[in-house]
């Protein structure tokens, strides 16, 4: 079920994203090509899927979340482009292909990341992609800005880069991941719910509990895959966390306890959306997929 749902959502978000990379003038061809290269390269589209699934869980058509889905994938893609730069994690491979600064050059990759970040907000304000009322779109912009910014993802990345070689306790490790990865995952769910135009406060609360658990589960599984998978399957260098002496869940808890923790988080997520009925089935399938995925 999840494979078919994933394929449908991937096609939907890719169709919505594609026109954003049409260069408005010939001078900008290379910059737009670098942005397109960084996005249209086979990502799993987990964050758009969460946005669509949250929107559908509240009984609205998935298409209502097109702007939200594009926005979270654009922020995610920008964060990967910058994360791979020599000044940060200095990686050559992403999604099985050369990283953007390798395929283009470093300055171009920095600007492509900057451009993708701006395009994310454009997507939330584009009346073709986001048909919500102005008030709703304003709160969507606010949700994305705070999740992506220094009190969210950017802050988490700063902590990550400052943690190399340190042993973080479980609280500090969860704090870092809640910011670095969790904030955007939580925003994906919230934006999808807001995009439905019919989110009630209690539903937003339940979805936030779901997203918090799924966000951490996603990162725990990411750490597990860094140990257990291989470079060809991952599309990025296996063992990179260990090589860089990054604090991870398998390092902190041991591999088996890290796996048990991921399952526990999945179950917390499932409990949180128990009351949402049949329409939340894609959200449930996604929670299961996130801890079962092999890349
Ligand atoms: C893998 O996502 C990516 C993560 C686990 C997120 C890591 C967070 C950062 C790199 C934040 C960087 C922030 C800044 C500001 C530079 P995925 O498995 O969904 O990848 P995919 O989209 O390729 O499938
Ligand atoms: Mg990194």
PDB file of N, CA and C and ligand atoms in Angstrom, residues 83 89 94 157 160-161 180 244 246, ligand 2:
ATOM      1  N   UNK A  83      24.471  21.103   3.535  1.00  0.00           N
ATOM      2  CA  UNK A  83      25.077  20.112   4.436  1.00  0.00           C
ATOM      3  C   UNK A  83      26.258  19.396   3.764  1.00  0.00           C
ATOM      4  N   UNK A  89      29.594  18.959   5.928  1.00  0.00           N
ATOM      5  CA  UNK A  89      29.973  17.547   5.997  1.00  0.00           C
ATOM      6  C   UNK A  89      30.875  17.084   4.858  1.00  0.00           C
ATOM      7  N   UNK A  94      25.247  12.077  -3.113  1.00  0.00           N
ATOM      8  CA  UNK A  94      23.926  12.323  -2.517  1.00  0.00           C
ATOM      9  C   UNK A  94      22.895  11.747  -3.472  1.00  0.00           C
ATOM     10  N   UNK A 157      21.410  22.059  12.991  1.00  0.00           N
ATOM     11  CA  UNK A 157      22.649  21.858  12.209  1.00  0.00           C
ATOM     12  C   UNK A 157      23.844  22.477  12.941  1.00  0.00           C
ATOM     13  N   UNK A 160      24.743  20.106  15.601  1.00  0.00           N
ATOM     14  CA  UNK A 160      25.366  18.935  14.971  1.00  0.00           C
ATOM     15  C   UNK A 160      26.842  19.216  14.688  1.00  0.00           C
ATOM     16  N   UNK A 161      27.107  20.345  14.045  1.00  0.00           N
ATOM     17  CA  UNK A 161      28.493  20.646  13.661  1.00  0.00           C
ATOM     18  C   UNK A 161      29.372  20.889  14.890  1.00  0.00           C
ATOM     19  N   UNK A 180      17.326  19.457  14.177  1.00  0.00           N
ATOM     20  CA  UNK A 180      17.943  19.271  12.854  1.00  0.00           C
ATOM     21  C   UNK A 180      16.993  18.574  11.875  1.00  0.00           C
ATOM     22  N   UNK A 244      33.082  10.396  10.831  1.00  0.00           N
ATOM     23  CA  UNK A 244      33.198  11.782  11.298  1.00  0.00           C
ATOM     24  C   UNK A 244      33.098  11.901  12.810  1.00  0.00           C
ATOM     25  N   UNK A 246      30.522  11.324  14.753  1.00  0.00           N
ATOM     26  CA  UNK A 246      29.289  12.012  15.148  1.00  0.00           C
ATOM     27  C   UNK A 246      28.555  11.201  16.203  1.00  0.00           C
TER      28      UNK A 246
HETATM   29 MG1  LIG B   2      25.235  16.369   8.171  1.00  0.00          MG
END
